């Protein structure tokens, strides 16, 4: 029972953070436009990332597909963390590193969920270990 509570907490954290950032991506907020312009991906990268995050947030809340949502989230957050470390910097427009920290939190939650479901992931990839 305790393990299911932790799993649901991880899922909810990811879904809430993704849902929160979707508003900024889909409304073309100044900060999102700045980030994706700096990365040379505005507007298509911003919109595609928003769609990927929305898909991950929905899938992660459905127990049967949560590992797929976690895989998508892991991929998106790998890109976000890499962008922060190579182009954007930890702090973006004086946010105190909030976006970077949220990316690390989502990455950690998704990585934990993927690890919890590693057998399903291996089956998805048709790998047998």
CSV table of C-alpha atoms in Angstrom, one decimal:
chain,number,residue,atom,x,y,z
A,1,UNK,CA,0.0,0.0,0.0
A,2,UNK,CA,2.8,2.4,0.9
A,3,UNK,CA,4.5,1.8,-2.5
A,4,UNK,CA,1.3,2.7,-4.4
A,5,UNK,CA,1.0,5.9,-2.4
A,6,UNK,CA,4.6,6.9,-3.3
A,7,UNK,CA,3.9,5.9,-7.0
A,8,UNK,CA,0.8,8.1,-7.1
A,9,UNK,CA,2.6,11.0,-5.4
A,10,UNK,CA,5.3,10.8,-8.1
A,11,UNK,CA,2.7,10.7,-10.9
A,12,UNK,CA,0.8,13.7,-9.4
A,13,UNK,CA,4.0,15.7,-9.0
A,14,UNK,CA,4.9,15.2,-12.7
A,15,UNK,CA,1.3,15.9,-13.9
A,16,UNK,CA,1.0,19.1,-11.8
A,17,UNK,CA,4.4,20.5,-12.9
A,18,UNK,CA,3.7,19.7,-16.6
A,19,UNK,CA,0.2,21.1,-16.3
A,20,UNK,CA,1.5,24.3,-14.8
A,21,UNK,CA,4.1,24.9,-17.5
A,22,UNK,CA,1.7,24.1,-20.3
A,23,UNK,CA,-0.2,27.4,-19.7
A,24,UNK,CA,3.0,29.3,-20.3
A,25,UNK,CA,4.0,27.3,-23.5
A,26,UNK,CA,0.5,27.4,-25.1
A,27,UNK,CA,-0.1,31.1,-24.3
A,28,UNK,CA,3.3,32.2,-25.6
A,29,UNK,CA,4.4,33.8,-22.4
A,30,UNK,CA,7.3,36.1,-22.6
A,31,UNK,CA,9.6,33.6,-20.7
A,32,UNK,CA,8.7,30.6,-22.8
A,33,UNK,CA,9.2,32.6,-26.0
A,34,UNK,CA,12.6,33.8,-24.7
A,35,UNK,CA,13.7,30.3,-23.9
A,36,UNK,CA,12.7,28.8,-27.2
A,37,UNK,CA,14.0,31.8,-29.2
A,38,UNK,CA,17.4,31.4,-27.4
A,39,UNK,CA,17.3,27.7,-28.4
A,40,UNK,CA,16.4,28.6,-32.0
A,41,UNK,CA,13.2,26.6,-31.7
A,42,UNK,CA,10.5,29.3,-31.4
A,43,UNK,CA,7.5,28.7,-32.0
A,44,UNK,CA,7.6,25.1,-33.2
A,45,UNK,CA,9.8,23.7,-30.4
A,46,UNK,CA,7.7,25.4,-27.8
A,47,UNK,CA,4.4,24.0,-29.1
A,48,UNK,CA,5.9,20.5,-29.7
A,49,UNK,CA,7.3,20.5,-26.2
A,50,UNK,CA,3.9,21.6,-24.9
A,51,UNK,CA,2.2,18.8,-26.7
A,52,UNK,CA,4.8,16.2,-25.5
A,53,UNK,CA,4.3,17.4,-21.9
A,54,UNK,CA,0.5,17.3,-22.2
A,55,UNK,CA,0.7,13.8,-23.6
A,56,UNK,CA,3.1,12.7,-20.8
A,57,UNK,CA,0.8,14.3,-18.1
A,58,UNK,CA,-2.2,12.5,-19.3
A,59,UNK,CA,-0.5,9.1,-19.8
A,60,UNK,CA,1.3,9.3,-16.5
A,61,UNK,CA,-2.1,9.5,-14.6
A,62,UNK,CA,-3.5,6.4,-16.2
A,63,UNK,CA,-2.0,3.4,-14.3
A,64,UNK,CA,-1.8,1.2,-17.4
A,65,UNK,CA,0.1,3.8,-19.4
A,66,UNK,CA,2.0,5.7,-16.7
A,67,UNK,CA,5.4,4.1,-17.7
A,68,UNK,CA,4.9,5.4,-21.2
A,69,UNK,CA,4.2,8.9,-19.9
A,70,UNK,CA,7.2,8.6,-17.6
A,71,UNK,CA,9.4,7.7,-20.6
A,72,UNK,CA,8.1,10.7,-22.6
A,73,UNK,CA,8.6,12.9,-19.5
A,74,UNK,CA,12.2,11.6,-19.1
A,75,UNK,CA,13.0,12.4,-22.7
A,76,UNK,CA,11.5,15.9,-22.5
A,77,UNK,CA,13.3,16.7,-19.2
A,78,UNK,CA,16.6,15.3,-20.6
A,79,UNK,CA,16.3,18.0,-23.3
A,80,UNK,CA,15.4,20.7,-20.8
A,81,UNK,CA,18.2,19.9,-18.4
A,82,UNK,CA,20.7,19.7,-21.3
A,83,UNK,CA,19.5,23.1,-22.6
A,84,UNK,CA,19.9,24.6,-19.2
A,85,UNK,CA,23.4,23.2,-18.8
A,86,UNK,CA,24.6,24.1,-22.3
A,87,UNK,CA,22.7,27.2,-23.6
A,88,UNK,CA,20.3,28.8,-21.1
A,89,UNK,CA,22.2,28.6,-17.9
A,90,UNK,CA,20.7,27.4,-14.5
A,91,UNK,CA,19.0,30.8,-14.0
A,92,UNK,CA,16.7,32.0,-16.8
A,93,UNK,CA,15.5,35.6,-16.7
A,94,UNK,CA,16.2,36.0,-12.9
A,95,UNK,CA,14.0,33.0,-12.0
A,96,UNK,CA,16.5,31.9,-9.3
A,97,UNK,CA,16.9,28.5,-11.1
A,98,UNK,CA,13.2,27.5,-10.5
A,99,UNK,CA,12.7,26.1,-14.0
A,100,UNK,CA,16.0,24.1,-13.7
A,101,UNK,CA,15.0,22.7,-10.3
A,102,UNK,CA,11.5,21.8,-11.6
A,103,UNK,CA,13.1,20.0,-14.5
A,104,UNK,CA,15.3,18.0,-12.1
A,105,UNK,CA,12.3,17.1,-9.9
A,106,UNK,CA,10.3,15.9,-12.9
A,107,UNK,CA,13.3,14.0,-14.3
A,108,UNK,CA,13.8,12.3,-10.9
A,109,UNK,CA,10.1,11.4,-10.6
A,110,UNK,CA,10.0,10.0,-14.2
A,111,UNK,CA,13.2,8.1,-13.7
A,112,UNK,CA,11.8,6.5,-10.6
A,113,UNK,CA,8.6,5.6,-12.3
A,114,UNK,CA,10.5,4.1,-15.2
A,115,UNK,CA,12.6,2.1,-12.8
A,116,UNK,CA,9.5,0.8,-11.0
A,117,UNK,CA,8.2,-0.4,-14.3
A,118,UNK,CA,11.4,-1.6,-15.9
A,119,UNK,CA,9.9,-4.9,-16.9
A,120,UNK,CA,7.1,-3.2,-18.8
A,121,UNK,CA,9.7,-0.9,-20.4
A,122,UNK,CA,11.8,-3.8,-21.5
A,123,UNK,CA,8.7,-5.6,-22.9
A,124,UNK,CA,7.8,-2.4,-24.8
A,125,UNK,CA,11.3,-2.3,-26.3
A,126,UNK,CA,11.1,-6.1,-26.8
A,127,UNK,CA,14.3,-6.6,-24.8
A,128,UNK,CA,14.5,-9.6,-22.4
A,129,UNK,CA,16.9,-9.4,-19.5
